Tab-separated table of C-alpha atoms in Angstrom:
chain	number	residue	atom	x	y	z
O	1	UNK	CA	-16.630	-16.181	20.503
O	2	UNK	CA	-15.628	-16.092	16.967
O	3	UNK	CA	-12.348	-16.582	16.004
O	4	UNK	CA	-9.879	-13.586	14.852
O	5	UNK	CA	-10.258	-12.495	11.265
O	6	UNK	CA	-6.796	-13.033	9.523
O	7	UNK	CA	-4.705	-10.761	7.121
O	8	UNK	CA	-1.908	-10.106	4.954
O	9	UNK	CA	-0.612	-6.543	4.526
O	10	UNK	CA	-0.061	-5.794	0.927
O	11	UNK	CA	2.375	-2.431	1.402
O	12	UNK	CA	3.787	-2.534	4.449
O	13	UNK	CA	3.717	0.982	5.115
O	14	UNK	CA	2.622	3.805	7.656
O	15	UNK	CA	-0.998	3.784	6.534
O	16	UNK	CA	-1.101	-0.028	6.947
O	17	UNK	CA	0.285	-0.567	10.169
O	18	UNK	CA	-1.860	1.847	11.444
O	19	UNK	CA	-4.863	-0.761	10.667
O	20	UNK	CA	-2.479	-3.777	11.230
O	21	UNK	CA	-1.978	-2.747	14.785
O	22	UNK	CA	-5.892	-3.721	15.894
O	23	UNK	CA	-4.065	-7.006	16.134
O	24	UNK	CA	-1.888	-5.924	18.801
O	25	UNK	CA	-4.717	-4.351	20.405
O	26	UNK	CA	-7.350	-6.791	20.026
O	27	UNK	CA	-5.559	-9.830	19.069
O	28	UNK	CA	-9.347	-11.215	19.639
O	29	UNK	CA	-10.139	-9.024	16.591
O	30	UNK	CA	-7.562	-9.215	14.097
O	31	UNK	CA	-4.253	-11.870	13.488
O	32	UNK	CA	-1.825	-10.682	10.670
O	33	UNK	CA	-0.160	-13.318	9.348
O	34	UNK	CA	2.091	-12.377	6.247
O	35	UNK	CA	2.995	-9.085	4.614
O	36	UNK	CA	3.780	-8.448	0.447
O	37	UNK	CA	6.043	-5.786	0.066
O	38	UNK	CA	8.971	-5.757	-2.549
O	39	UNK	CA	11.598	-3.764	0.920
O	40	UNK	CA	12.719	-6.704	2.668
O	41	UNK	CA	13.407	-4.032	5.461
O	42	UNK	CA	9.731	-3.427	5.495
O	43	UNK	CA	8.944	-7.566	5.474
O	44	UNK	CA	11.185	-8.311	8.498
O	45	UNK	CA	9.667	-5.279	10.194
O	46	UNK	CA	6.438	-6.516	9.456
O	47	UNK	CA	7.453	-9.971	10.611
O	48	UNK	CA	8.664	-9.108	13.890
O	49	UNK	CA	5.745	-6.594	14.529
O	50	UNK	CA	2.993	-9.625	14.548
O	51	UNK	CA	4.962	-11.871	15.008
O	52	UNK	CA	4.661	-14.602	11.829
O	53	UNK	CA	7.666	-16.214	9.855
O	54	UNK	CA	9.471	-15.498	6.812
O	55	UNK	CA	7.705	-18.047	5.091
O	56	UNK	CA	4.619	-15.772	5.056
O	57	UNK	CA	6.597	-12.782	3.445
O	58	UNK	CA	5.934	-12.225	-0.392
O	59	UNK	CA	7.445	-9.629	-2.517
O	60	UNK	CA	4.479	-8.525	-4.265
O	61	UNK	CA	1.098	-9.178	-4.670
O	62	UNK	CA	1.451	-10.902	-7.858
O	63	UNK	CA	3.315	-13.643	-5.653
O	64	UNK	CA	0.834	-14.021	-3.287
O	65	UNK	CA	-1.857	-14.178	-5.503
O	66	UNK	CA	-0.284	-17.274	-7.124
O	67	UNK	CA	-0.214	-19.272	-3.691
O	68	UNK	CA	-3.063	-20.989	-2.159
O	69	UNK	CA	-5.578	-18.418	-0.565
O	70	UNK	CA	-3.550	-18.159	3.293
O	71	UNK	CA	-6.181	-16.418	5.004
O	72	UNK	CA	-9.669	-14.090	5.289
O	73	UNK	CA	-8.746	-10.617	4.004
O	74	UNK	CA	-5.720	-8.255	2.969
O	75	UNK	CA	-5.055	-4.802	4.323
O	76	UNK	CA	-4.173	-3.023	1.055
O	77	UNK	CA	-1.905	0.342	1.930
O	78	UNK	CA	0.162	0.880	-1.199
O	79	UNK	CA	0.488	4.145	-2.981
O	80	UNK	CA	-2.716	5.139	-5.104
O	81	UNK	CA	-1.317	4.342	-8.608
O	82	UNK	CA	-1.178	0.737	-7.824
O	83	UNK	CA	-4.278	0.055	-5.860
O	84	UNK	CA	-6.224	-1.639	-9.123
O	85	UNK	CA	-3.420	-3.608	-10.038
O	86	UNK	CA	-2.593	-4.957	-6.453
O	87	UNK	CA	-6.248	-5.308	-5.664
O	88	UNK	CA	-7.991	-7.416	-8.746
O	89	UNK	CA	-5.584	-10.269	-8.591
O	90	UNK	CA	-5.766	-10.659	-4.633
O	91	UNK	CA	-9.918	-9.911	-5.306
O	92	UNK	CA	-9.859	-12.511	-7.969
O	93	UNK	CA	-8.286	-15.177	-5.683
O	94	UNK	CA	-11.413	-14.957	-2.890
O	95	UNK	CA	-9.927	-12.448	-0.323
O	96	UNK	CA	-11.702	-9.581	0.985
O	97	UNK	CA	-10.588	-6.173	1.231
O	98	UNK	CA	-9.563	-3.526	3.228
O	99	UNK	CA	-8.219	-0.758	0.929
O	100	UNK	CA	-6.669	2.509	1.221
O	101	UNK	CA	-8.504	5.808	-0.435
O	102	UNK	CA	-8.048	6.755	-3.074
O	103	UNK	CA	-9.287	3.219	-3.912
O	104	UNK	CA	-8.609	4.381	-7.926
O	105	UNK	CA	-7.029	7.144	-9.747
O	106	UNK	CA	-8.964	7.590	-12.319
O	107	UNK	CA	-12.701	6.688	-13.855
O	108	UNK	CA	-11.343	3.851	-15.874
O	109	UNK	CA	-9.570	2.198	-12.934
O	110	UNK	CA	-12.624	2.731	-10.541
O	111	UNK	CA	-14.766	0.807	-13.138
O	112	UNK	CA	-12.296	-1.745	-13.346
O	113	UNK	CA	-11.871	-2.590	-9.431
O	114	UNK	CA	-15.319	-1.879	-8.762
O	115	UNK	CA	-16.464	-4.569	-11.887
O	116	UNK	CA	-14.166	-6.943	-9.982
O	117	UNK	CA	-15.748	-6.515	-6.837
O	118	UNK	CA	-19.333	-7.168	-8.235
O	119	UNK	CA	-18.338	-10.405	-10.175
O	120	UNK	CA	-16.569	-12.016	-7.083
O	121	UNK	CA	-18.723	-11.197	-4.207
O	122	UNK	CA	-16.044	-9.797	-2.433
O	123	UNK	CA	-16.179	-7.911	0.524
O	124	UNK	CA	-13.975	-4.385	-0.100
O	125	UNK	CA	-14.263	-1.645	2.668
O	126	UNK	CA	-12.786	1.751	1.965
O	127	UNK	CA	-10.862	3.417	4.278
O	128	UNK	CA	-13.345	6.785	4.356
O	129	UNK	CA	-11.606	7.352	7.856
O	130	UNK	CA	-13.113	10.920	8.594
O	131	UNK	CA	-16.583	9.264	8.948
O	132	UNK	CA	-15.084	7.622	11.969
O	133	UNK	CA	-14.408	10.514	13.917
O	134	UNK	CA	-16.358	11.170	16.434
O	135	UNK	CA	-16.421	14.786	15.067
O	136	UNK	CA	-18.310	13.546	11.468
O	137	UNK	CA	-19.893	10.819	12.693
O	138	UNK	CA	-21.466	12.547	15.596
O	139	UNK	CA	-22.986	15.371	12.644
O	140	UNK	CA	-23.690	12.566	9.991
O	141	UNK	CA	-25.947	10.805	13.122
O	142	UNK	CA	-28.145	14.197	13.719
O	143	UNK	CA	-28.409	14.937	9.764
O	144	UNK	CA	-29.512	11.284	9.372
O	145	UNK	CA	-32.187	11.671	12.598
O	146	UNK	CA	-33.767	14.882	10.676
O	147	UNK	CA	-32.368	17.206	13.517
O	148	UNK	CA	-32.142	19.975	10.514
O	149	UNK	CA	-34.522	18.933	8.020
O	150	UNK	CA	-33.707	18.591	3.977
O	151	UNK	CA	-30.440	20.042	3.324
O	152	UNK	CA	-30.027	22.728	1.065
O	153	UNK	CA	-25.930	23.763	1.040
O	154	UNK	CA	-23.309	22.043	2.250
O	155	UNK	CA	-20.064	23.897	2.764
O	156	UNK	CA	-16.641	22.050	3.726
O	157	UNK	CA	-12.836	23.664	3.351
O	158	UNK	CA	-9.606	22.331	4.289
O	159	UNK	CA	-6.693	24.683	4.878
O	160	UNK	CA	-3.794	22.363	4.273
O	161	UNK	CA	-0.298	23.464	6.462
O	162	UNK	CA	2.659	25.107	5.735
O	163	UNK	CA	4.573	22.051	6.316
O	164	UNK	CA	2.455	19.053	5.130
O	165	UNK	CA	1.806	21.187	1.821
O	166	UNK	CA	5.439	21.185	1.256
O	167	UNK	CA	6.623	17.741	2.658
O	168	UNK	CA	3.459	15.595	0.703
O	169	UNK	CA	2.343	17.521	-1.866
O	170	UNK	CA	5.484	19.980	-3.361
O	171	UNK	CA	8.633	17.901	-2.201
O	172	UNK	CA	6.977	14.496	-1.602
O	173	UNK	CA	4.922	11.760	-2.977
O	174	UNK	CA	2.210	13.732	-4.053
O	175	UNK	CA	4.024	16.338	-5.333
O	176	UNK	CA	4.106	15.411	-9.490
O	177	UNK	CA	0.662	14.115	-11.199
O	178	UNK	CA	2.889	12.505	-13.795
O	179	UNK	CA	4.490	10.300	-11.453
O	180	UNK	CA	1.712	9.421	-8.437
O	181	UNK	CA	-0.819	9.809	-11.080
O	182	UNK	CA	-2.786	11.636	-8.134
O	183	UNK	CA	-4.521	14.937	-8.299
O	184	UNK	CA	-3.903	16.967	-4.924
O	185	UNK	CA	-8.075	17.061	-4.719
O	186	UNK	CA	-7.602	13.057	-5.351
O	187	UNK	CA	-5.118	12.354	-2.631
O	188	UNK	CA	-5.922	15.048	0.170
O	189	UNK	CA	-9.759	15.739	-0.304
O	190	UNK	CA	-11.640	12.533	-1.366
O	191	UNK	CA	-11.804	12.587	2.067
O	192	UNK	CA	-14.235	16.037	2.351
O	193	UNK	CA	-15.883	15.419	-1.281
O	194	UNK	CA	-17.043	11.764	0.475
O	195	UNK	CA	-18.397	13.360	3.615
O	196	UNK	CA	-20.259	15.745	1.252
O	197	UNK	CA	-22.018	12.313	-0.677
O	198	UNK	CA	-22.069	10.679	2.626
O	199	UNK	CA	-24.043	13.623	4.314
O	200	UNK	CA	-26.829	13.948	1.103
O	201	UNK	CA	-27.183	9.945	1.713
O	202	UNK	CA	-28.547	8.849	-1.581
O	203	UNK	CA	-29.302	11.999	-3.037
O	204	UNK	CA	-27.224	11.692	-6.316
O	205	UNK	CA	-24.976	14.875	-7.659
O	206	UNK	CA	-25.683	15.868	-11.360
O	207	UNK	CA	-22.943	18.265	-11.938
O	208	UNK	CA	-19.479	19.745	-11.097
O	209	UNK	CA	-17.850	22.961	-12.001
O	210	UNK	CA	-13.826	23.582	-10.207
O	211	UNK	CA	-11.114	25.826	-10.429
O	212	UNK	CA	-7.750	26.376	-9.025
O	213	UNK	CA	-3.847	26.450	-9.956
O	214	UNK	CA	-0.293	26.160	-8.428
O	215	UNK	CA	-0.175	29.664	-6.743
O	216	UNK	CA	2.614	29.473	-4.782
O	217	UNK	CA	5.531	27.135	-4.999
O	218	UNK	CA	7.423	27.528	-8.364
O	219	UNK	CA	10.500	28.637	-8.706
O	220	UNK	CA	9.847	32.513	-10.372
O	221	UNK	CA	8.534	33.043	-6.342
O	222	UNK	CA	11.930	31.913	-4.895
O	223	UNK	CA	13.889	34.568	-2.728
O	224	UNK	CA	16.513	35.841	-4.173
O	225	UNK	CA	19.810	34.295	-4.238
O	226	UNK	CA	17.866	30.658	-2.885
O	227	UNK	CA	19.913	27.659	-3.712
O	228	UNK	CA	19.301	24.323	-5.259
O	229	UNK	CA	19.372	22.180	-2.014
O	230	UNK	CA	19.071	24.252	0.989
O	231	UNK	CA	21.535	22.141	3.099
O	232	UNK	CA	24.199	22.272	0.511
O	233	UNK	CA	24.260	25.909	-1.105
O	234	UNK	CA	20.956	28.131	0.269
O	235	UNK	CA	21.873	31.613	2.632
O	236	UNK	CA	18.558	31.351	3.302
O	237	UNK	CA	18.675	27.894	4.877
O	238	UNK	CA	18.146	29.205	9.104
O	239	UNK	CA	16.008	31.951	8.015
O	240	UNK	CA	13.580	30.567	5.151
O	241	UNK	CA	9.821	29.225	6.549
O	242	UNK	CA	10.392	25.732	4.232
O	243	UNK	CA	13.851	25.259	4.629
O	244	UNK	CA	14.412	21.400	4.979
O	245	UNK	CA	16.612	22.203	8.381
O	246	UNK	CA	13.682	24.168	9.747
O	247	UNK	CA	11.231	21.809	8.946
O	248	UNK	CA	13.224	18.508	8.953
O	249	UNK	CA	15.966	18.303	10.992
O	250	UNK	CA	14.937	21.153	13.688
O	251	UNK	CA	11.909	18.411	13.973
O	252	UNK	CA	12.838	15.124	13.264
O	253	UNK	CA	9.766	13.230	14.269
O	254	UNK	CA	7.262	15.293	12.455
O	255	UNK	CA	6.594	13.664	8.997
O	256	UNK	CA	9.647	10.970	10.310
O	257	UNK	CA	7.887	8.100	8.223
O	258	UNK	CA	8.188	9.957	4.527
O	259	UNK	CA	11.518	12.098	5.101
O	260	UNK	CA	13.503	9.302	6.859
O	261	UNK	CA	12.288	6.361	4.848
O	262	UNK	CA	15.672	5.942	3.133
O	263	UNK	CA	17.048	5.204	6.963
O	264	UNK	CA	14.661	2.698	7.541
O	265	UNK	CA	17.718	0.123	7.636
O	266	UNK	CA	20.011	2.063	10.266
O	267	UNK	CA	18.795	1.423	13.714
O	268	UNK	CA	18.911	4.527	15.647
O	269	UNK	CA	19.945	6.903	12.838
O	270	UNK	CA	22.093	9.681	14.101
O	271	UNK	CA	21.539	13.776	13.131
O	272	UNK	CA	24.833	13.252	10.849
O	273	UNK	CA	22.822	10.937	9.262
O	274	UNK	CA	20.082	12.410	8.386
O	275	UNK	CA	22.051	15.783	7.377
O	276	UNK	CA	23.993	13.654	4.424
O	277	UNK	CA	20.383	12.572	3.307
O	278	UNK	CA	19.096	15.684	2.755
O	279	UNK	CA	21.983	17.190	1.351
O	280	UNK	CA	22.435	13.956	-1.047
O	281	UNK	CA	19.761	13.317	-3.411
O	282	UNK	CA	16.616	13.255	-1.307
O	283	UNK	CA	13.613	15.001	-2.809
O	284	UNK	CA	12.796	17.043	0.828
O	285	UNK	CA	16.337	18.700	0.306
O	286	UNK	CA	15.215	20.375	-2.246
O	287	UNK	CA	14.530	24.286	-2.563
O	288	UNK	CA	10.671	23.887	-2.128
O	289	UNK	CA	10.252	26.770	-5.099
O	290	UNK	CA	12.686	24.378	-7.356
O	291	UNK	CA	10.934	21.259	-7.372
O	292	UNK	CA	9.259	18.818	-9.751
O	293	UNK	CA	5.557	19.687	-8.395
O	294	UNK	CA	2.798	20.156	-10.910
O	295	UNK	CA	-0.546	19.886	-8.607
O	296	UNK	CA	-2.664	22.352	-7.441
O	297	UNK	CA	-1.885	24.071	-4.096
O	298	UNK	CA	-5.634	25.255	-4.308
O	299	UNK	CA	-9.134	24.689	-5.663
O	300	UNK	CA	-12.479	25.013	-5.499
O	301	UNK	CA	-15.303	22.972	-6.263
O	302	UNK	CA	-18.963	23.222	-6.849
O	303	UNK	CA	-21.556	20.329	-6.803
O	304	UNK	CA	-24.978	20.569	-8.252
O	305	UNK	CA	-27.115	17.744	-6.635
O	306	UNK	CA	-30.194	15.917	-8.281
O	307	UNK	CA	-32.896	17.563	-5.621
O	308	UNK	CA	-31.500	20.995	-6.321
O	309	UNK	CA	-29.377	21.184	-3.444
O	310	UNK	CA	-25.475	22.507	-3.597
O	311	UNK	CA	-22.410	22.062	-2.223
O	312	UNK	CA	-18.826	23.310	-2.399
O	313	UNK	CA	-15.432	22.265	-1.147
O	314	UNK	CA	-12.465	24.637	-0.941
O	315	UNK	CA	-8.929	23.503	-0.268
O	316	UNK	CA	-6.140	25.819	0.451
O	317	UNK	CA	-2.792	25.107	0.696
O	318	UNK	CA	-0.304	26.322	2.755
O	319	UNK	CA	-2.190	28.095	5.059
O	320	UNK	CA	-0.354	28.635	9.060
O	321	UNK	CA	-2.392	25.920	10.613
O	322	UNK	CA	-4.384	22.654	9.919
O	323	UNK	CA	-8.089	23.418	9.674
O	324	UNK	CA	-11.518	21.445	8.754
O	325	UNK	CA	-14.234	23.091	8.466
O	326	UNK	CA	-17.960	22.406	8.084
O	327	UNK	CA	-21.417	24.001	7.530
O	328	UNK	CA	-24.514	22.539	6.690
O	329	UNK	CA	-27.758	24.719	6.314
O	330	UNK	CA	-30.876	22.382	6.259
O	331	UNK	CA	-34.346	23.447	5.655
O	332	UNK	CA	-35.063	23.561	9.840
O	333	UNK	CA	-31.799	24.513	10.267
O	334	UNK	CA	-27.874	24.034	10.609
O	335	UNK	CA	-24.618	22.342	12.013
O	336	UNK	CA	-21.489	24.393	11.412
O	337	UNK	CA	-18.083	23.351	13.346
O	338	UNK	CA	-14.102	23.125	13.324
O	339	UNK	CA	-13.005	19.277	12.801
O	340	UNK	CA	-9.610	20.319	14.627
O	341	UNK	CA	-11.540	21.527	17.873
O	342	UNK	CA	-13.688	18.859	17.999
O	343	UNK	CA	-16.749	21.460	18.260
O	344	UNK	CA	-19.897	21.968	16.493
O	345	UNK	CA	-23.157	23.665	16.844
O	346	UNK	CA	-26.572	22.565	16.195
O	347	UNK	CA	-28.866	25.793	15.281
O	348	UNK	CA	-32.853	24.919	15.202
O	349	UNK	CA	-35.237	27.447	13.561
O	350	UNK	CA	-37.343	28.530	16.379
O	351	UNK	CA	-39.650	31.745	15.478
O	352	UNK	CA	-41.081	32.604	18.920
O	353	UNK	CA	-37.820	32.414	21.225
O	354	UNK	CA	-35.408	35.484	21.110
O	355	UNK	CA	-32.541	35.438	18.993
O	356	UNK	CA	-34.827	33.227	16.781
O	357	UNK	CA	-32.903	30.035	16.801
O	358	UNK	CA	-32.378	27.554	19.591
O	359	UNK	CA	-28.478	26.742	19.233
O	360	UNK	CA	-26.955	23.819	20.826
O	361	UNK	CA	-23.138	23.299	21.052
O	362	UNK	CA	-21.659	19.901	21.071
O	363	UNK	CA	-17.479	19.676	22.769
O	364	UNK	CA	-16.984	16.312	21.506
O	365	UNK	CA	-13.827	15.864	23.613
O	366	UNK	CA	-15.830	16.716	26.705
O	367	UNK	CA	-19.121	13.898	25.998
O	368	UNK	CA	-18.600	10.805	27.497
O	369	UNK	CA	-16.664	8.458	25.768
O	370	UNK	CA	-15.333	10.729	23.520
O	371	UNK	CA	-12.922	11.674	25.854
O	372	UNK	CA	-9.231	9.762	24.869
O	373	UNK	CA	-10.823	9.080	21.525
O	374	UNK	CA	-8.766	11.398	19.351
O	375	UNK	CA	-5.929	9.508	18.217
O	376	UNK	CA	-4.715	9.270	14.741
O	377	UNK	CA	-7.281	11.193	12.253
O	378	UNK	CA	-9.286	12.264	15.314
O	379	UNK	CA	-9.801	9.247	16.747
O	380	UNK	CA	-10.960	7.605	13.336
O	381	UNK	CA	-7.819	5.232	12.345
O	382	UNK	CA	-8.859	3.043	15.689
O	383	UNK	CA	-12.667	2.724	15.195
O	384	UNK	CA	-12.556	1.834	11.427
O	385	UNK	CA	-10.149	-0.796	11.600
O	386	UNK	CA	-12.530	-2.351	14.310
O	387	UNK	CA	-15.316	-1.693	11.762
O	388	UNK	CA	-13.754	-3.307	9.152
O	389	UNK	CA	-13.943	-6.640	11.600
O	390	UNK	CA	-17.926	-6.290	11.706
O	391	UNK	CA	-18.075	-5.782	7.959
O	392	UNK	CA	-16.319	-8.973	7.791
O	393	UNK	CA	-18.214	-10.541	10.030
O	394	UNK	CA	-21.511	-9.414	7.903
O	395	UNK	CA	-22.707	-8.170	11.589
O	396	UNK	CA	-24.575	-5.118	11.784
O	397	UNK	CA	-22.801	-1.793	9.816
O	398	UNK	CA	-22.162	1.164	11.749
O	399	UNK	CA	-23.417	4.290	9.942
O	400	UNK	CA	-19.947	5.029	8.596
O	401	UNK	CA	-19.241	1.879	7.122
O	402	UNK	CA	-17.774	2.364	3.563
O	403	UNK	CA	-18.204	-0.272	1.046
O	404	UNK	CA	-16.824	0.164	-2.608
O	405	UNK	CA	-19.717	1.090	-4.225
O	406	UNK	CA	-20.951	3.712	-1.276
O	407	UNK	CA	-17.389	5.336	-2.374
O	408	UNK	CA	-18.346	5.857	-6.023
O	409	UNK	CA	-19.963	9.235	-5.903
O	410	UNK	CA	-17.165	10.859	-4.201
O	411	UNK	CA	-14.800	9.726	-6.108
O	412	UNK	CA	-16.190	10.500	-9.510
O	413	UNK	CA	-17.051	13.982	-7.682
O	414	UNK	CA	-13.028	14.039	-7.881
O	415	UNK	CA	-12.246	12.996	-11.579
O	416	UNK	CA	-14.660	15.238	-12.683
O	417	UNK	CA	-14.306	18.775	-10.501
O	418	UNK	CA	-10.519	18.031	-12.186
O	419	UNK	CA	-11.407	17.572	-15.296
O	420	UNK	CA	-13.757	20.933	-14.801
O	421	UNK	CA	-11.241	22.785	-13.733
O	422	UNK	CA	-8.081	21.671	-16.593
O	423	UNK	CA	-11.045	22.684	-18.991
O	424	UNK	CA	-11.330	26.481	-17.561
O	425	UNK	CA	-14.332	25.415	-14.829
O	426	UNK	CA	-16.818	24.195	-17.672
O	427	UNK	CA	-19.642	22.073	-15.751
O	428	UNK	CA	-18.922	18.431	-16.251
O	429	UNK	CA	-22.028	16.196	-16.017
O	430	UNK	CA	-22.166	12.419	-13.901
């Protein structure tokens, strides 16, 4: 049996521990032996999670990219403005990569890390995690098979919620393009715009066209009479939809990992503690109509492919409920489903039977071994970290398998439907 690949986390945060934890899982799979992370907190946390010594904790990846290579690959989970600089030192010194999307935040950077990657060989696997569901990947595998034919439209939306709009993308660390350097299409739908490339296979797009604005959340919609902080001088605070008590403190453990990150070094923090937080100077205490936030909370996007075929994305934020949606119309015929139900439906052009389709639906929490599989992103957190041990192991791909340059398209698909739509929705061309 081979031995376990090894790792260093480079930003020891949520999104990285998530990976990480295949070693506690399959400890036949994975061994994590250091961490770089400039929160001591977040080192010893790391430490004591997988169990190595303080000898293997850096504060950045600058330091550990001036030791001796320690091991096969890093798991890189810092925030999105700092993936190129974190990555092309660490790429330079011989380690693989996994790396969190977006793996760049603009054109120039993705040249730049994806340059880097070419002239050292290196192994970098993007963490595309919605082609591991067994919702997308299920779809991807009868596209792929010719179940509908050619396709001729792709449609895809994402109705962001109420309260991640306004914890990630108005209050949190999304929430200002000046400061993430992340557009909200960027950071919440390079996701859907890659499942669009992923889905056309290597059917390049030509050209983009976008549009969209901040619609709701800025501060000539706030009630009247709506304070500054809404634990500290806001009437509205038990009655208002995104009041940080509503949201926050009436629900401590939803979004725990971004609001209570400034508690991270009191063991069992206490209500009273997390009250003073919000009503000091922590950015989810704010009025959600009085914030810094300059990114879209919606936006459209349409894709002109090199075949003739289209596609659009719509995102819309702040919408009751979480929602994915999908529909692919093919030249025999279609797949349209609901990411969050886990359904879909095959529909086959069939002239002679009535109704004049035969149409299939798939439960994917009801087939097989499916069932159990939606964790964390549907199920695909689990199956791509145990992917990313294949890819290492230059043993077979699966058919989601996300290498650098198979993340390219969507990306640019990104930089450009943005610049489209800051230039009044004029076409940009790849």
């Amino acid at each position: 049996m081979s031995e376990p690949i090894t790792a260093i986390i480079v930003g020891a945060g949520h999104r990285a521990f998530i990976y990480a934890d295949l070693a506690l899982r399959r400890p036949d799979l994975l061994k994590i032996v250091g961490v770089a992370d400039p929160d001591i907190i977040r080192q010893k946390k790391a430490a004591e999670r997988y169990g190595f010594s303080t000898e293997f904790c850096f504060n950045s990846a600058k330091e550990l990219a001036e030791k001796p290579k320690l091991c096969d690959a890093i798991i890189n989970g810092t925030m999105d403005e700092i993936h190129v600089e974190t990555s092309v030192p660490l790429l330079n010194k011989g380690y693989d990569m996994l790396l969190e999307k977006p793996f760049a935040v603009n054109e120039e950077e993705m040249k730049t890390l994806v340059d880097c990657a070419k002239k050292n060989n290196s192994k970098v696997m993007i963490c595309h995690v919605l082609r591991y569901t067994p919702f997308y990947y299920s779809i991807k595998k009868r596209v792929s098979d010719g179940e509908i034919g050619d396709i001729i439209n792709i449609q895809t939306s994402e109705n962001v919620s109420y309260h991640h709009l306004s914890t990630s993308y108005v209050r949190g660390k999304w929430a200002n393009s000046d400061k993430c350097h992340t557009s909200m299409l960027l950071a919440k739908c390079c996701h859907d715009l890659d499942i669009m490339m992923w889905l056309m296979d290597k059917v390049k797009p030509v050209r983009v066209s976008s549009f969209g604005s901040k619609y709701q959340f800025k501060p000539e919609n706030a009630p009247e009479n709506a304070g500054e902080r809404c634990l500290v001088d806001c009437p509205l605070v038990d009655t208002c939809n995104f009041s940080a008590k509503r949201l926050y403190l009436d629900q401590p453990d939803r979004w725990a990992f971004y609001i209570w990150d400034k508690l991270e070094g009191i063991e069992n923090p206490t209500d009273e503690d997390r009250i003073n937080l919000l009503k000091g100077d922590s950015q989810y205490g704010k009025c959600i109509y009085k914030c810094d936030n300059n990114v879209v909370d919606h936006q459209s996007v349409l894709v002109e492919f090199e075949n003739g075929a289209t596609g659009t994305h719509n995102m819309v934020g702040g919408s009751a409920s979480s929602l994915r949606h999908i529909h692919i119309v093919g030249t025999k015929g279609e797949i349209y489903g609901n990411f969050e139900e886990g359904v879909f439906y095959v529909k086959k052009i069939h002239p002679t039977k009535t109704g004049e389709c035969d149409t299939q639906k798939v439960d994917l929490k009801s087939v097989g071994d499916m069932v159990g599989a939606y964790g964390s992103h549907g199920g695909g957190d689990e199956r791509l970290a145990e992917d990313f041990i294949s890819f290492m192991r230059n043993e077979s791909p699966s058919l989601a398998c996300t290498s650098i340059f198979d993340s390219v398209a969507g990306h640019k698909t990104v930089y450009l439907a943005d610049k489209s739509r800051e230039n009044g929705g004029i076409p940009q061309t790849f």
